[in-house]
Amino acid sequence: MAPRLQLEKAAWRWAETVRPEEVSQEHIETAYRIWLEPCIRGVCRRNCKGNPNCLVGIGEHIWLGEIDENSFHNIDDPNCERRKKNSFVGLTNLGATCYVNTFLRVWFLNLELRQALYLCPSTCSDYMLGDGIQEEKDYEPQTICEHLQYLFALLQNSNRRYIDPSGFVKALGLDTGQQQDAQEFSKLFMSLLEDTLSKQKNPDVRNIVQQQFCGEYAYVTVCNQCGRESKLLSKFYELELNIQGHKQLTDCISEFLKEEKLEGDNRYFCENCQSKQNATRKIRLLSLPCTLNLQLMRFVFDRQTGHKKKLNTYIGFSEILDMEPYVEHKGGSYVYELSAVLIHRGVSAYSGHYIAHVKDPQSGEWYKFNDEDIEKMEGKKLQLGIEEDLAEPSKSQTRKPKCGKGTHCSRNAYMLVYRLQTQEKPNTTVQVPAFLQELVDRDNSKFEEWCIEMAEMRKQSVDKGKAKHEEVKELYQRLPAGAEPYEFVSLEWLQKWLDESTPTKPIDNHACLCSHDKLHPDKISIMKRISEYAADIFYSRYGGGPRLTVKALCKECVVERCRILRLKNQLNEDYKTVNNLLKAAVKGSDGFWVGKSSLRSWRQLALEQLDEQDGDAEQSNGKMNGSTLNKDESKEERKEEEELNFNEDILCPHGELCISENERRLVSKEAWSKLQQYFPKAPEFPSYKECCSQCKILEREGEENEALHKMIANEQKTSLPNLFQDKNRPCLSNWPEDTDVLYIVSQFFVEEWRKFVRKPTRCSPVSSVGNSALLCPHGGLMFTFASMTKEDSKLIALIWPSEWQMIQKLFVVDHVIKITRIEVGDVNPSETQYISEPKLCPECREGLLCQQQRDLREYTQATIYVHKVVDNKKVMKDSAPELNVSSSETEEDKEEAKPDGEKDPDFNQIMHAFSVAPFDQNLSIDGKILSDDCATLGTLGVIPESVILLKADEPIADYAAMDDVMQVCMPEEGFKGTGLLGH
């Protein structure tokens, strides 16, 4: 049962017998109690709804048990951001820069490259002041080398768990939101770095890229006729190995070096033979670098689709790679040891994630670098593990080959890095230069200051929480009032006081006041009765008000409620009395007229009036539930929404008794007296009261007008039978032979006239023919003869000359418009001309056509049809035959913001209807290709009911498995516009 009903049936039960003047203090307190039984703490598991005595389940549980200090704050432990001992520093992924982070890992752990970079001169000296760095300035690296220096120094000695490489990425001009080809990035950056370092004077710095990464091979061509060898020497920084069709790395290397036959159209021109000869060509490895980068060509160009795709096939590789069988000069040291595996997770070339497995050259341990997260592998072993647990894009699953000891296989590795084995131990003393170390120390100091600040904030929150905990423990036990003096406090405020996540505000009890500035009886359900002791502490600490003691219980509201409840009880008795009185016949002229509708609903109307009075009592000086409301405005709004008041259903428009006796009934004087008690302002009409004289006159006039309209309609229908039934109408495209002149009226006139003729009592007569709508401001005709036979035929109606004479008699005609047929030629006329009066106005006609075109191009919602062309035949998809699109805005709307949810027009819906991705869609209309993505529908000529032809390119092979294939909507530009191409 709802609290309001329980209030009436329980706490207000005494009101049926007690008069308003007899209401005592005990009655008042009883009226304010919804439940008479007090809440027993410990029995309730949740708050008793509406019971002001129940103080259980209002948020106290979080303070009364074991307290977790972490619940007093939402600040993470700053030490979680601290670098762990003997661990590496992570790199932040700025959006789509994981491919950059993987190579930074590989280059950082190349100790020789790192040492050489540290030896590069730096502009940091400009920032030095005496023995330290200027405090008011932040160090800004000026070159790519300086950015890499500072980044490596931070990776080596920073106290942070991970660092931000945004300075380095910004210096290269890379788009952080666009995934790029990692292999291309590696080539371009190495080329840029080599070009930059080549200008250094120190040979250890100038030649470091060549020493570490540069090898040499020769393209050797041998003539089969004379045996002459032709060599073309070339340097390389990585070997690009085809993996398609291969299972082992050694097979890929063998194919890279295999001999190629030059025959037929591909024969070789031999300088010695001075003619084209059959020949063989192959690559010979002349020298190998210290660091051998093997690029596995997983991302290949698909000529059919015009896009790259990824080869998700397994390739096996060993930790030890002997390259001696593949080099031309034997006897050297060509045994390599695996030092890094770069992984691309994902089935598409345009999406996925890059991570790096790299061996620490100092400890020999393997680490997995995944942006900020770094994981050390157990047992100094490479473990690819989950990096290979990725579903195949095709239905056929390829099983992972078995790998022996010291070998691995991967379907996601795109680059393998091998280091030349040497007997010498690697240099483990790569020292950060003093100027860089000072910059790192400064950053570490900032980090430590931040840690201290965060720790202090945590401590303050904890101290505040503990103090609040002690306050709650102390006060919550003293909240129940019992028999001692008490006050009422808002339940909402108490809950916020117990909520540790929100600061406690001053107490505000205004929303619970009645119009007498006391506690409203109906608001007791959202209040809590607390002890005066607890209330004193609350108001002294938090302020607010007003304070609601036992004196705040409103006697006026209780008395008013008592009066209304007694009236409702009396209403039930009076309803029975009135029903009995209505059964008796009315004698003489003592009766009163009452509307039948009012008699059916008078009890409900009386109840609504009582509820309104009750509702007015609930208002507090025009305020309710804390929201201001003007009483007069609220009544006016309710009045507009309600039906007529009692007995107003028999009022005529002039405020007198209506003339229709079917809508009213005569009741006795006794019955009217009872009804008048509830509706004292109701209109009163004794039985002798005459009906409204004005309505009687209007009724007679209406009857006369109806008769007149019927007569006019019959006369006009008889005079113009063909115009009414649309039979035997003349047609311009098939001009009738029996006349040379036809007249024109607007179709609007014909339609309005027909409405009147069909229903003369409901419509007004048509008195004039308005042909001005068919003419321009200069008085010229707006339509050509050709247009009136086609698109404009719906706007005009053709009239026979005999009909026109009758129309001129029956109606007022503003303009005469006629078409005359003239035969041209004296003998055997061969041409017919049609002349209009008035003549066509060419300028206005042209303006009308332009306006019609603009109207077609400026629409808010329209249907556009899309037909798919397959093998030069149109195919319309049944599941999505049309698109509802929005078009170009009008000039006035262009600057206005679009409503929420409204999108610009696009054709992505076609992807779902025809399974054609946007970059595979070739759209055209009337032979014109729709290629401008920035154009509006209007400028493209797409008007309502247009048909767009769709021709689809071949889809990408693994399209179904590509989550974010939508990235490829624009042509690939790679690193165009970045600093990588600046050199």
mmCIF file of N, CA, C and O in Angstrom, residues 391-398 957 960-961:
data_model
loop_
_atom_site.group_PDB
_atom_site.id
_atom_site.type_symbol
_atom_site.label_atom_id
_atom_site.label_comp_id
_atom_site.label_asym_id
_atom_site.label_seq_id
_atom_site.Cartn_x
_atom_site.Cartn_y
_atom_site.Cartn_z
ATOM 1 N N ALA A 391 43.135 -15.824 -33.835
ATOM 2 C CA ALA A 391 42.355 -16.615 -34.789
ATOM 3 C C ALA A 391 42.744 -16.281 -36.225
ATOM 4 O O ALA A 391 43.050 -15.144 -36.561
ATOM 5 N N GLU A 392 42.717 -17.298 -37.081
ATOM 6 C CA GLU A 392 42.988 -17.107 -38.498
ATOM 7 C C GLU A 392 41.829 -16.364 -39.149
ATOM 8 O O GLU A 392 40.679 -16.527 -38.770
ATOM 9 N N PRO A 393 42.097 -15.544 -40.160
ATOM 10 C CA PRO A 393 40.992 -14.887 -40.859
ATOM 11 C C PRO A 393 40.193 -15.844 -41.727
ATOM 12 O O PRO A 393 39.049 -15.591 -42.030
ATOM 13 N N SER A 394 40.795 -16.943 -42.135
ATOM 14 C CA SER A 394 40.082 -17.911 -42.965
ATOM 15 C C SER A 394 39.551 -19.036 -42.104
ATOM 16 O O SER A 394 39.904 -19.202 -40.947
ATOM 17 N N LYS A 395 38.658 -19.843 -42.693
ATOM 18 C CA LYS A 395 38.034 -20.925 -41.950
ATOM 19 C C LYS A 395 39.030 -22.038 -41.656
ATOM 20 O O LYS A 395 38.944 -22.716 -40.639
ATOM 21 N N SER A 396 39.953 -22.241 -42.559
ATOM 22 C CA SER A 396 40.921 -23.324 -42.365
ATOM 23 C C SER A 396 41.998 -22.889 -41.392
ATOM 24 O O SER A 396 42.709 -21.928 -41.622
ATOM 25 N N GLN A 397 42.109 -23.586 -40.277
ATOM 26 C CA GLN A 397 43.080 -23.246 -39.249
ATOM 27 C C GLN A 397 44.424 -23.925 -39.549
ATOM 28 O O GLN A 397 44.470 -25.112 -39.874
ATOM 29 N N THR A 398 45.492 -23.134 -39.462
ATOM 30 C CA THR A 398 46.829 -23.673 -39.676
ATOM 31 C C THR A 398 47.424 -24.058 -38.327
ATOM 32 O O THR A 398 47.538 -23.220 -37.445
ATOM 33 N N ALA A 957 40.632 -9.537 -49.250
ATOM 34 C CA ALA A 957 40.451 -10.958 -48.949
ATOM 35 C C ALA A 957 40.040 -11.211 -47.520
ATOM 36 O O ALA A 957 39.161 -12.023 -47.243
ATOM 37 N N ALA A 960 36.353 -9.611 -43.815
ATOM 38 C CA ALA A 960 35.426 -10.001 -42.746
ATOM 39 C C ALA A 960 36.091 -9.997 -41.390
ATOM 40 O O ALA A 960 35.434 -9.863 -40.367
ATOM 41 N N ALA A 961 37.411 -10.172 -41.354
ATOM 42 C CA ALA A 961 38.096 -10.256 -40.060
ATOM 43 C C ALA A 961 38.719 -8.935 -39.647
ATOM 44 O O ALA A 961 39.366 -8.854 -38.622
#
